[in-house]
Amino acid sequence: MTTTIYVPCDTTALSLGADRVVQKLQQAADQKNIELHLIRNGSRGLFWLEPLVEVQTPYGRVAYGPVEPEQVDELVSAGLFDGNPEHPLFLGDISQHSYLQQQQRLTFARIGITDPICIEDYIAHGGFAGLKKAAALTTQGIVDEVKVSGLRGRGGAAFPAGIKWQTVLDEPQNQQKYVVCNADEGDSGTFADRLVMECDPYMLIEGMTIAGLAVGATLGFIYVRSEYLLSQKMLDEAIRRAEVLGYLGDNVCGNGRSFRLEVRLGAGAYICGEETSLLESLEGKRGLVRSKPPLPAIKGLFGQPTVVNNVLSLAAVPYIMAHGGKAYADYGMGRSLGTLPIQLAGNIKHGGLIELAFGASLRKVLEDFGGGTFTGRPMRAVQVGGPLMAYLPESQWDTPMDYEAFAKLGAGIGHGGVVAFDDTVDMGEQARFAMEFCAAESCGKCTPCRIGSVRGVEVIDRIRAGEHRDNNLILLQELCETMVDGSLCAMGGMTPFPVQSVMKHFPEDLMASSRPVEA
Amino acid sequence: MSETTDPKAAVKSMLVAGDWSPEIVRQEVAALQHKPGALLPILHAIQDRVGYVPEDAVPIIAEMLQQTRADIHGVISFYHHFRTHPSGSNLLEVCRAEACQARGGRALERHVQKRLNVGYHDTTADNEFTLVPVYCLGNCACGPSIRVNNDIIGRVTSQKFDQLVDALTTSVLQLK
């Protein structure tokens, strides 16, 4: 008999020993003369349960997790190959898990269920339905559907995608246009882009192809950060297979239009997540930020009209086309429509990917999903939206996850990363790190960011050492204002946000000398 | 995807790095120079093959792309990923970003530096490890994370790190 087993192949599962789990399973099966059909699926995003092993049984897929390689033999003895529930790691049908049941997964509906590069799996689960619809529409028809959806850029800036696409569409048609996917997911605490690329790469390919058809672009680039080699590999293979079946190439879905895709690797520069810096890098230059205007939609890659969208924005498009913009816009609140992929990370018990309609409170995410801290200690601060965003004290955790509500706090949602810290955190160190990070990653083009960050580290060190504390606090305040108002892009313009939030909500830590944090 | 997740082959090619010739550089440039914005792919190709981007490769690249040496040098030095010198047998990247900090990353960083007796951007005296900081490996729910050559490892403790170092120094190709 053949037993079908699923073991995820995403970075997180691999980082926790998934390959060795597979090896052990194979050995155990060989010993028992069981033929294994091993499928390397994507991760469902419940990372505290990885590696999550699923077994196909007559009564559905049942899961065990987290499975350490050393536990495989014991699990097999306890009847893993038959889906025996008599083991503490038995989880039953994982799709019924409350962590998943409480979510609204539109973009991530397929994740973890399928083999990421099996194109037949993708199609069997609704893949390319959106592209087929788009291929039958006019360019304006596609753009209108995206406008109806209310989709805003998920990379952090939250600019309406439909308006960006319209701008590129309105540029004269007799010129080369491009679609560029910003896959430089550099924010700490974020991994949703990586999950799309590693676990459902055709969805991104489909979204970019729809964008290409919408604006009349014939060539697309996916700029993947160099830390994500597995993403690059998955995308390259998926692109090759999509071309073979006519979803990419000279005659997309038989409608006579052409669209091709190429993956390009970054080289370890956080600033290249900024769209103009990314374009410079794609052109083979140093990733120096460009002044805007002109907007990339008018003069983008190689001076041509270019749609630059984040992975998650483009990944939302297949759903929008397949089900209609209105179906997507029915989720969410206010001007934040649709769903937000939230990445729960840091010192959290149940970290992972959560896709929810905009509007759920941060506390719900931290408590209902996160289950408190990993260390079991009280939670003290939460940084939402990446290293350039504010640290939120508990008094702000009831804020709904909505762009406008977060902006009112002087915070932001960014790319949806949520990083929790327990009470052993030294917030003075975190403030210092924000400046240190900017000093390491500034592109150097504008003075407030390049010099301000270096001075920021020095001033914080003086405050912590007790040197002219009051005067240096005023200096730090003014330095932050200069960086916010005077920087060319969001790197220098937002680096002060975490620093200011520490000055406001955790001043006692800023004043204290740094203390060693013990493991 | 069972067959495509084996990074070991790439690791091996990285570990025998060091030898290069102008001809190798010319080959890599020639293979890619037709691409728009070819410089980054070219530098990646050279580093993947040689293990670093030799300083003497700069004039060759510059001439073939009809750019100045300053242009090429400027690009190489801008990006953290490119090295102009060979690394040790193992490239060890430690994530310094906030999500890892929240899970004991700072303590792990101190332990790593103490155990290997090197700072960031340095190579150990026995040439086994080059230590590099990295700002986010995208494994943020299971930190602290490190990357050894092409393998990312999550939930690293001091103990787990010591075991890894022992395993790597016993037999350099036996990862994890």
XYZ file of C-alpha atoms in Angstrom:
695
model
C 0.000 0.000 0.000
C 1.023 3.604 -0.500
C 0.870 6.209 2.209
C 0.734 9.882 1.280
C 2.613 12.179 3.649
C 3.039 15.929 3.544
C 6.105 17.674 4.988
C 6.499 21.416 4.321
C 9.500 22.743 2.434
C 9.408 26.449 3.323
C 12.375 28.147 5.002
C 10.918 27.972 8.505
C 10.074 24.257 8.337
C 13.533 23.597 6.893
C 15.170 25.711 9.587
C 13.586 23.424 12.172
C 14.715 20.182 10.557
C 11.993 19.276 8.003
C 14.492 17.612 5.672
C 15.730 15.339 8.439
C 12.140 14.515 9.353
C 11.637 13.415 5.749
C 14.771 11.281 5.877
C 13.646 9.596 9.082
C 10.158 8.990 7.714
C 11.607 7.406 4.600
C 13.868 5.132 6.641
C 10.988 4.060 8.862
C 8.772 3.368 5.858
C 11.498 1.333 4.168
C 11.860 -0.802 7.263
C 8.153 -1.490 7.341
C 7.901 -2.023 3.578
C 5.501 0.851 3.236
C 5.605 2.775 -0.003
C 5.684 6.485 0.777
C 4.296 9.178 -1.457
C 6.052 12.181 0.018
C 4.730 15.588 -0.930
C 6.701 18.665 0.032
C 3.867 21.123 0.498
C 4.149 24.742 1.531
C 3.703 25.801 5.138
C 0.222 26.651 6.366
C 1.897 29.341 8.437
C 1.368 27.915 11.931
C 5.042 28.172 12.658
C 5.067 26.980 16.252
C 3.805 23.643 14.916
C 6.539 23.278 12.266
C 7.683 20.864 11.049
C 4.046 19.879 10.631
C 3.643 16.380 9.253
C 0.321 15.491 7.639
C -0.849 12.020 6.701
C -3.567 11.242 4.194
C -6.059 8.847 5.765
C -9.421 7.530 4.583
C -10.996 10.124 6.869
C -8.951 13.120 5.675
C -5.538 14.719 6.214
C -4.441 14.534 9.832
C -1.506 16.395 11.289
C 1.238 15.933 13.863
C 3.421 18.738 15.074
C 5.860 20.116 15.864
C 7.793 17.007 14.848
C 11.471 16.940 15.691
C 13.563 14.509 13.638
C 14.349 12.576 16.818
C 10.637 11.977 17.426
C 9.884 10.336 14.096
C 10.613 6.745 15.125
C 8.438 7.062 18.193
C 5.645 8.602 16.114
C 5.836 5.820 13.574
C 5.618 3.222 16.371
C 2.546 5.054 17.636
C 0.879 4.582 14.244
C 1.697 7.785 12.362
C 1.346 6.095 8.976
C -2.273 5.175 9.843
C -3.080 8.590 11.288
C -3.426 7.145 14.777
C -4.677 9.819 17.202
C -3.003 8.243 20.252
C -0.026 10.570 20.457
C 0.469 13.919 22.196
C 1.605 15.523 18.923
C -1.598 14.492 17.134
C -3.500 17.577 15.955
C -6.284 16.106 13.835
C -7.448 17.901 10.708
C -5.323 21.027 10.797
C -7.702 22.994 8.597
C -10.168 22.838 11.505
C -7.629 24.374 13.923
C -8.979 27.504 15.593
C -5.904 29.482 14.441
C -7.008 28.886 10.846
C -10.757 28.876 11.443
C -10.633 32.409 12.857
C -8.929 33.798 9.754
C -10.258 35.196 6.494
C -7.822 33.707 4.051
C -8.353 35.098 0.569
C -4.767 35.502 -0.635
C -3.434 32.632 1.440
C -6.349 30.250 0.825
C -4.148 27.670 -0.898
C -1.034 27.950 1.182
C 0.266 24.785 2.793
C -2.303 22.617 1.064
C -0.514 22.194 -2.235
C 2.914 21.374 -3.597
C 4.062 24.921 -4.444
C 5.477 24.255 -7.882
C 2.933 21.688 -9.027
C 1.001 23.746 -11.564
C -1.771 21.141 -11.771
C -2.330 21.537 -8.011
C -2.520 25.279 -8.492
C -5.117 25.011 -11.226
C -7.119 22.404 -9.294
C -7.373 24.891 -6.426
C -8.715 27.779 -8.492
C -5.428 29.034 -9.908
C -5.372 31.090 -13.135
C -9.153 31.688 -12.985
C -8.420 35.394 -12.477
C -5.942 35.524 -15.343
C -8.386 33.832 -17.701
C -11.028 36.420 -16.835
C -8.548 39.260 -17.249
C -7.406 37.934 -20.616
C -10.952 38.387 -21.884
C -11.270 41.975 -20.598
C -10.042 45.280 -21.991
C -7.066 46.888 -20.282
C -9.384 49.504 -18.756
C -11.734 46.750 -17.640
C -8.978 45.109 -15.587
C -7.867 48.375 -14.015
C -11.480 49.230 -13.128
C -11.902 45.921 -11.318
C -8.789 46.612 -9.221
C -10.113 50.098 -8.420
C -13.417 48.620 -7.228
C -11.519 46.290 -4.896
C -10.026 49.246 -3.021
C -6.686 47.400 -2.922
C -3.934 49.546 -1.417
C -0.250 48.770 -1.635
C 0.632 46.215 0.997
C 4.324 47.094 1.034
C 3.828 49.890 3.538
C 2.880 53.038 1.641
C -0.755 51.925 1.184
C -1.164 53.785 -2.115
C -4.244 52.671 -4.114
C -3.090 50.064 -6.639
C -5.820 50.870 -9.171
C -4.713 54.492 -9.434
C -1.094 53.472 -9.913
C -2.103 51.062 -12.663
C -4.297 53.734 -14.301
C -1.354 56.131 -14.437
C 0.783 53.574 -16.240
C -2.084 52.595 -18.551
C -2.637 56.239 -19.485
C 0.956 56.661 -20.653
C 1.235 56.376 -24.464
C 0.993 52.763 -25.609
C 3.809 52.850 -28.162
C 6.547 52.502 -25.552
C 8.034 49.742 -23.430
C 6.318 49.420 -20.059
C 7.286 47.235 -17.135
C 5.799 45.551 -14.102
C 8.233 45.333 -11.206
C 7.490 43.234 -8.165
C 9.121 44.509 -5.023
C 10.105 41.289 -3.279
C 12.742 42.922 -1.105
C 10.974 42.060 2.127
C 13.564 43.470 4.494
C 11.453 44.452 7.495
C 12.177 42.446 10.589
C 9.105 40.475 11.597
C 7.785 40.005 8.086
C 7.700 36.830 6.061
C 4.436 36.961 4.102
C 6.184 37.713 0.806
C 8.520 34.805 1.393
C 5.556 32.520 2.037
C 3.894 33.604 -1.204
C 7.055 32.967 -3.201
C 8.006 29.719 -1.499
C 4.557 28.244 -0.971
C 2.325 29.608 -3.765
C 4.576 31.143 -6.437
C 2.061 30.839 -9.287
C -0.216 33.280 -7.466
C 2.439 35.980 -7.772
C 3.108 35.063 -11.394
C -0.621 35.259 -12.097
C -0.967 38.629 -10.365
C 1.963 40.101 -12.277
C 0.683 38.785 -15.582
C -2.706 40.388 -14.921
C -0.899 43.654 -14.115
C 1.046 43.330 -17.366
C -2.120 42.823 -19.394
C -3.798 45.717 -17.562
C -1.195 48.365 -18.341
C 0.248 47.024 -21.592
C 3.584 45.911 -20.157
C 5.355 43.024 -21.848
C 8.107 42.423 -19.348
C 8.140 41.984 -15.600
C 10.910 41.712 -13.034
C 10.679 40.177 -9.594
C 13.369 41.749 -7.417
C 14.022 39.171 -4.688
C 16.292 39.931 -1.751
C 19.472 37.880 -1.676
C 18.554 36.403 1.721
C 15.693 34.551 -0.009
C 17.493 32.049 -2.215
C 14.732 29.477 -1.857
C 12.182 32.006 -3.132
C 14.331 32.646 -6.170
C 14.608 28.949 -6.892
C 10.862 28.342 -6.546
C 9.980 31.301 -8.756
C 12.461 30.359 -11.482
C 10.992 26.874 -11.699
C 7.396 28.110 -11.546
C 8.046 30.661 -14.304
C 9.537 27.962 -16.498
C 6.512 25.721 -16.044
C 3.997 28.552 -16.533
C 5.677 29.407 -19.836
C 5.371 25.829 -21.041
C 1.625 25.885 -20.441
C 1.063 29.296 -22.039
C 0.325 31.336 -18.923
C 3.390 33.414 -19.729
C 5.051 34.134 -23.049
C 4.000 35.428 -26.448
C 0.357 34.499 -26.284
C -0.877 34.737 -22.709
C -3.919 32.497 -22.311
C -4.385 32.622 -26.061
C -5.353 36.294 -26.145
C -2.470 37.316 -28.384
C -0.717 39.526 -25.860
C 2.787 38.931 -24.597
C 4.220 38.957 -21.076
C 7.474 37.574 -19.754
C 8.968 37.436 -16.286
C 12.483 37.444 -14.917
C 13.704 37.029 -11.355
C 16.537 39.314 -10.256
C 18.447 38.940 -7.045
C 19.235 41.893 -4.792
C 22.454 42.033 -2.832
C 21.705 42.691 0.798
C 20.636 46.329 0.969
C 17.563 47.199 3.042
C 17.117 50.474 1.168
C 16.401 48.579 -2.042
C 12.953 47.870 -0.624
C 12.268 51.554 -1.356
C 10.820 51.577 -4.848
C 13.111 54.089 -6.558
C 16.181 52.600 -4.941
C 15.006 49.206 -6.124
C 14.727 50.495 -9.682
C 18.271 51.873 -9.551
C 19.468 48.494 -8.347
C 17.607 46.699 -11.145
C 19.348 48.991 -13.583
C 22.672 47.729 -12.269
C 23.569 50.714 -10.095
C 24.025 51.529 -6.441
C 20.616 51.581 -4.792
C 20.450 55.345 -4.305
C 16.981 56.782 -3.757
C 15.611 58.962 -6.575
C 13.779 62.189 -5.910
C 10.113 62.082 -6.828
C 8.615 63.354 -9.116
C 8.788 61.934 -11.678
C 6.799 59.000 -10.347
C 7.929 55.510 -11.376
C 4.500 55.087 -12.993
C 5.638 57.700 -15.531
C 9.414 57.326 -15.523
C 10.348 54.105 -13.800
C 12.660 51.286 -14.831
C 15.072 52.468 -17.555
C 13.008 55.665 -17.699
C 9.884 53.840 -18.860
C 6.382 53.719 -17.303
C 6.496 51.071 -14.582
C 4.069 49.512 -12.161
C 5.978 48.840 -8.944
C 3.954 46.771 -6.483
C 4.748 44.672 -3.472
C 4.395 40.869 -3.542
C 1.265 40.921 -1.380
C -0.438 43.581 -3.511
C 0.143 41.567 -6.677
C -0.782 38.318 -4.920
C -4.186 39.782 -4.010
C -5.007 40.455 -7.655
C -5.875 36.879 -8.793
C -8.604 36.715 -6.129
C -9.907 40.139 -7.114
C -10.128 39.186 -10.776
C -11.606 35.761 -10.118
C -14.247 36.855 -7.619
C -14.731 40.502 -8.552
C -13.410 43.666 -6.924
C -16.529 44.027 -4.828
C -16.133 40.606 -3.208
C -12.699 41.761 -1.993
C -13.909 45.222 -0.923
C -16.631 43.630 1.208
C -13.895 42.821 3.718
C -12.281 45.520 5.823
C -13.211 48.867 7.328
C -13.140 52.525 6.350
C -10.633 53.104 3.566
C -8.699 49.928 4.437
C -10.485 47.333 2.340
C -9.890 43.655 1.846
C -7.634 41.555 3.999
C -4.309 42.197 5.693
C -1.735 39.435 5.949
C -0.349 39.847 9.467
C 2.909 38.229 10.446
C 3.115 37.464 14.125
C 6.718 37.214 15.248
C 9.310 37.858 17.908
C 8.660 36.791 21.489
C 5.309 35.166 20.853
C 4.006 31.716 21.707
C 2.065 31.036 18.519
C 3.866 32.906 15.769
C 2.853 32.636 12.162
C 0.850 34.026 9.307
C -2.620 35.407 9.950
C -4.798 36.819 7.206
C -7.662 38.916 8.541
C -10.029 41.549 7.218
C -8.777 44.998 8.232
C -10.197 46.152 11.547
C -9.340 43.418 14.045
C -7.658 44.861 17.121
C -3.962 44.355 17.707
C -4.828 42.816 21.082
C -6.933 40.151 19.403
C -3.960 39.260 17.225
C -1.580 39.131 20.187
C -3.866 37.247 22.550
C -6.312 35.150 20.518
C -3.733 34.128 17.950
C -0.402 34.739 19.620
C -1.314 33.242 22.985
C 1.043 35.572 24.851
C 4.824 35.544 24.890
C 7.069 32.640 24.017
C 8.935 33.065 27.288
C 5.703 33.157 29.295
C 6.629 36.533 30.790
C 4.400 39.620 30.552
C 4.414 41.338 27.170
C 5.746 44.883 27.287
C 6.068 46.398 23.821
C 4.999 45.585 20.299
C 6.552 46.907 17.134
C 4.154 46.845 14.208
C 5.259 47.432 10.623
C 8.994 46.895 10.681
C 12.140 48.525 12.060
C 11.077 52.056 11.082
C 7.838 51.958 13.009
C 6.794 52.904 16.534
C 6.912 50.648 19.572
C 3.422 50.422 21.025
C 2.843 50.175 24.787
C -0.057 48.146 26.122
C -2.341 51.191 26.272
C -2.373 51.219 22.451
C -3.032 47.545 21.788
C -6.782 48.002 21.362
C -6.202 49.950 18.161
C -7.875 48.314 15.161
C -5.556 47.145 12.379
C -6.466 49.893 9.923
C -4.129 52.290 8.093
C -5.832 55.448 9.342
C -6.233 54.285 12.948
C -2.527 53.454 13.179
C -1.522 56.702 11.497
C -3.408 58.595 14.219
C -1.057 57.060 16.800
C 1.979 58.174 14.842
C 2.445 54.511 14.027
C 1.847 52.474 10.914
C 0.927 49.023 9.694
C 3.733 48.853 7.161
C 3.951 45.423 5.675
C 1.922 43.846 8.469
C 4.717 42.531 10.656
C 3.971 42.365 14.392
C 6.948 41.811 16.701
C 6.282 41.232 20.390
C 8.745 41.839 23.243
C 8.472 40.651 26.837
C 9.339 42.637 29.963
C 13.059 41.853 29.812
C 13.408 44.177 26.820
C 15.596 47.242 27.234
C 13.737 49.877 25.235
C 16.734 52.205 25.363
C 18.696 49.573 23.462
C 15.843 49.273 20.960
C 15.868 53.041 20.361
C 19.618 52.976 19.877
C 19.308 50.044 17.494
C 16.848 51.937 15.296
C 19.506 54.606 14.703
C 22.271 52.022 14.352
C 20.259 50.135 11.740
C 19.674 53.331 9.769
C 23.380 54.122 9.891
C 24.183 50.684 8.491
C 21.488 50.715 5.826
C 21.146 54.356 4.713
C 21.820 54.757 1.003
C 23.763 57.895 1.865
C 22.191 60.220 -0.656
C 20.658 62.717 1.764
C 22.342 64.239 4.797
C 19.601 63.913 7.449
C 19.548 60.154 7.071
C 23.263 59.526 6.463
C 24.622 61.791 9.197
C 21.549 62.004 11.416
C 21.555 58.303 12.119
C 25.208 58.281 13.163
C 24.648 61.287 15.427
C 21.503 59.625 16.751
C 23.494 56.684 18.068
C 25.987 59.053 19.708
C 23.330 61.218 21.361
C 21.482 58.181 22.715
C 24.766 56.848 24.101
C 25.349 60.162 25.880
C 21.827 60.161 27.314
C 22.299 56.643 28.601
C 25.668 57.546 30.085
C 24.045 60.443 31.919
C 26.015 63.178 30.135
C 24.063 66.449 30.054
C 20.948 64.357 29.919
C 18.352 67.137 29.616
C 20.202 68.966 26.864
C 20.860 65.771 24.968
C 17.193 64.789 25.189
C 16.276 68.101 23.557
C 18.963 67.497 20.950
C 17.605 64.032 20.215
C 14.105 65.461 19.830
C 15.360 68.044 17.354
C 17.475 65.527 15.492
C 14.407 63.322 15.079
C 12.394 66.254 13.729
C 15.139 67.084 11.247
C 15.283 63.529 9.998
C 11.486 63.272 9.684
C 11.139 66.551 7.808
C 14.372 66.626 5.852
C 15.007 63.108 4.592
C 14.507 62.216 0.969
C 12.665 58.939 1.592
C 11.024 56.867 4.293
C 14.313 55.379 5.538
C 15.521 58.556 7.239
C 12.004 59.959 7.460
C 10.724 57.129 9.616
C 13.783 55.968 11.557
C 12.863 58.476 14.291
C 9.430 56.862 14.829
C 10.674 54.007 17.022
C 13.003 56.430 18.824
C 10.248 58.963 19.503
C 7.906 56.222 20.683
C 10.511 55.103 23.222
C 11.008 58.713 24.389
C 7.264 59.040 24.847
C 6.202 55.672 26.234
C 9.322 54.134 27.760
C 11.441 57.118 28.898
C 12.647 55.305 32.018
C 14.519 52.788 29.826
C 16.130 55.482 27.733
C 17.562 57.114 30.850
C 18.892 53.898 32.317
C 22.400 52.792 31.477
C 22.374 49.791 29.254
C 22.281 46.575 31.195
C 23.367 43.251 29.817
C 20.428 41.082 28.837
C 21.033 37.547 29.931
C 19.885 34.598 27.893
C 9.197 20.014 -4.351
C 11.175 17.197 -2.824
C 14.067 17.335 -5.275
C 14.742 21.045 -5.500
C 15.469 21.979 -1.904
C 18.996 20.671 -1.680
C 21.401 23.556 -1.211
C 24.386 21.306 -0.566
C 25.651 21.448 -4.121
C 25.807 25.219 -3.984
C 27.577 25.037 -0.644
C 30.244 22.772 -2.047
C 31.002 25.132 -4.898
C 31.297 27.955 -2.380
C 33.658 26.024 -0.168
C 36.237 25.380 -2.830
C 36.389 29.088 -3.556
C 39.553 31.008 -3.972
C 40.887 30.245 -7.397
C 40.045 32.666 -10.110
C 41.406 33.813 -13.400
C 40.624 36.734 -15.687
C 39.170 34.187 -18.072
C 36.529 33.089 -15.548
C 35.471 36.697 -15.061
C 35.312 37.291 -18.816
C 33.152 34.217 -19.245
C 30.668 35.316 -16.614
C 30.450 38.860 -17.957
C 30.043 37.649 -21.532
C 27.246 35.285 -20.544
C 25.146 38.018 -18.961
C 26.155 41.372 -20.421
C 23.318 41.377 -22.952
C 20.769 41.690 -20.151
C 19.415 45.121 -19.306
C 20.932 46.223 -15.992
C 23.331 43.289 -16.077
C 25.822 44.345 -13.415
C 24.183 42.769 -10.361
C 23.580 39.424 -12.077
C 27.221 39.517 -13.266
C 28.570 40.207 -9.787
C 26.396 37.422 -8.344
C 27.661 35.023 -10.985
C 31.286 35.854 -10.251
C 30.844 35.606 -6.505
C 28.920 32.332 -6.791
C 31.700 30.860 -8.895
C 34.817 32.288 -7.279
C 33.526 32.811 -3.746
C 34.084 36.573 -3.843
C 34.544 39.367 -6.356
C 38.310 39.776 -6.774
C 39.487 43.377 -6.895
C 41.369 42.636 -10.091
C 38.097 41.630 -11.713
C 36.901 45.234 -11.552
C 38.863 46.564 -14.550
C 37.784 43.570 -16.641
C 34.106 44.083 -15.828
C 34.444 47.833 -16.387
C 36.012 47.399 -19.805
C 33.515 44.830 -20.997
C 30.504 46.856 -19.824
C 32.058 50.135 -20.986
C 31.669 51.673 -17.560
C 34.278 53.257 -15.323
C 36.139 51.288 -12.670
C 34.697 53.702 -10.117
C 31.186 52.732 -11.212
C 31.860 49.047 -10.728
C 33.687 49.538 -7.441
C 30.854 51.795 -6.249
C 28.290 49.081 -6.860
C 30.340 46.316 -5.243
C 30.989 48.374 -2.136
C 27.380 49.551 -1.816
C 25.878 46.104 -1.322
C 26.505 44.051 1.821
C 26.318 40.786 -0.075
C 29.405 41.269 -2.219
C 32.823 40.417 -0.794
C 36.175 41.365 -2.242
C 38.080 38.760 -0.263
C 37.501 35.037 0.225
C 35.502 34.076 3.281
C 36.413 31.274 5.653
C 35.296 27.727 4.967
C 31.887 28.528 6.405
C 29.988 31.762 6.022
C 28.084 32.328 9.226
C 25.378 34.978 9.226
C 23.707 35.970 12.468
C 20.386 37.789 12.342
C 20.532 41.057 14.284
C 17.006 42.276 13.555
C 14.307 43.095 16.117
C 12.299 39.875 15.915
C 15.400 37.853 16.760
C 16.404 40.379 19.436
C 13.033 39.770 21.069
C 13.913 36.101 21.435
C 17.390 36.386 22.859
C 19.269 37.341 19.711
C 21.528 39.813 21.475
C 22.730 37.194 23.944
C 23.273 34.746 21.104
C 25.337 37.338 19.212
C 27.592 37.753 22.236
C 27.926 34.006 22.637
C 28.802 33.504 18.964
C 31.489 36.172 19.042
C 32.942 34.804 22.259
C 32.896 31.199 21.095
C 34.509 31.974 17.748
C 36.668 34.748 19.175
C 35.947 37.083 16.260
C 33.899 40.195 15.608
C 31.613 40.818 12.689
C 33.227 40.811 9.250
C 36.165 38.819 10.600
C 37.372 35.308 9.932
C 38.491 32.901 12.627
C 42.212 32.190 12.961
C 41.731 28.634 11.650
C 39.851 30.024 8.634
C 36.794 27.927 9.473
C 34.258 30.726 9.940
C 33.612 34.184 8.604
C 31.086 35.988 10.782
C 28.677 38.424 9.175
C 25.656 40.289 10.561
C 22.411 40.007 8.620
C 19.287 42.075 9.078
C 16.492 39.572 8.804
C 16.401 36.102 7.336
C 12.590 36.065 7.242
C 12.374 33.382 9.927
C 10.999 35.859 12.458
C 8.543 33.645 14.326
C 11.230 31.084 15.138
C 14.250 33.137 16.066
C 16.947 33.658 16.900
C 18.062 32.592 13.457
C 21.405 32.124 11.794
C 22.450 31.056 8.358
C 25.401 28.777 7.743
C 26.327 28.894 4.082
C 22.888 28.343 2.520
C 21.102 26.714 5.447
C 18.918 28.789 7.734
C 18.604 27.430 11.256
C 15.891 28.574 13.665
C 15.477 28.687 17.458
C 19.226 28.751 17.952
C 20.412 28.503 21.532
C 23.994 28.791 22.741
C 24.076 25.019 23.121
C 22.668 24.364 19.678
C 25.209 26.783 18.250
C 28.113 25.030 19.978
C 26.967 21.672 18.632
C 26.783 23.137 15.150
C 30.298 24.548 15.386
C 31.609 21.214 16.605
C 29.907 19.387 13.757
C 31.199 21.829 11.158
C 34.756 21.841 12.359
C 34.832 18.040 12.485
C 33.777 17.685 8.889
C 33.146 20.845 6.929
C 30.599 19.370 4.548
C 28.449 17.744 7.225
C 25.888 20.473 7.847
C 23.436 20.275 10.761
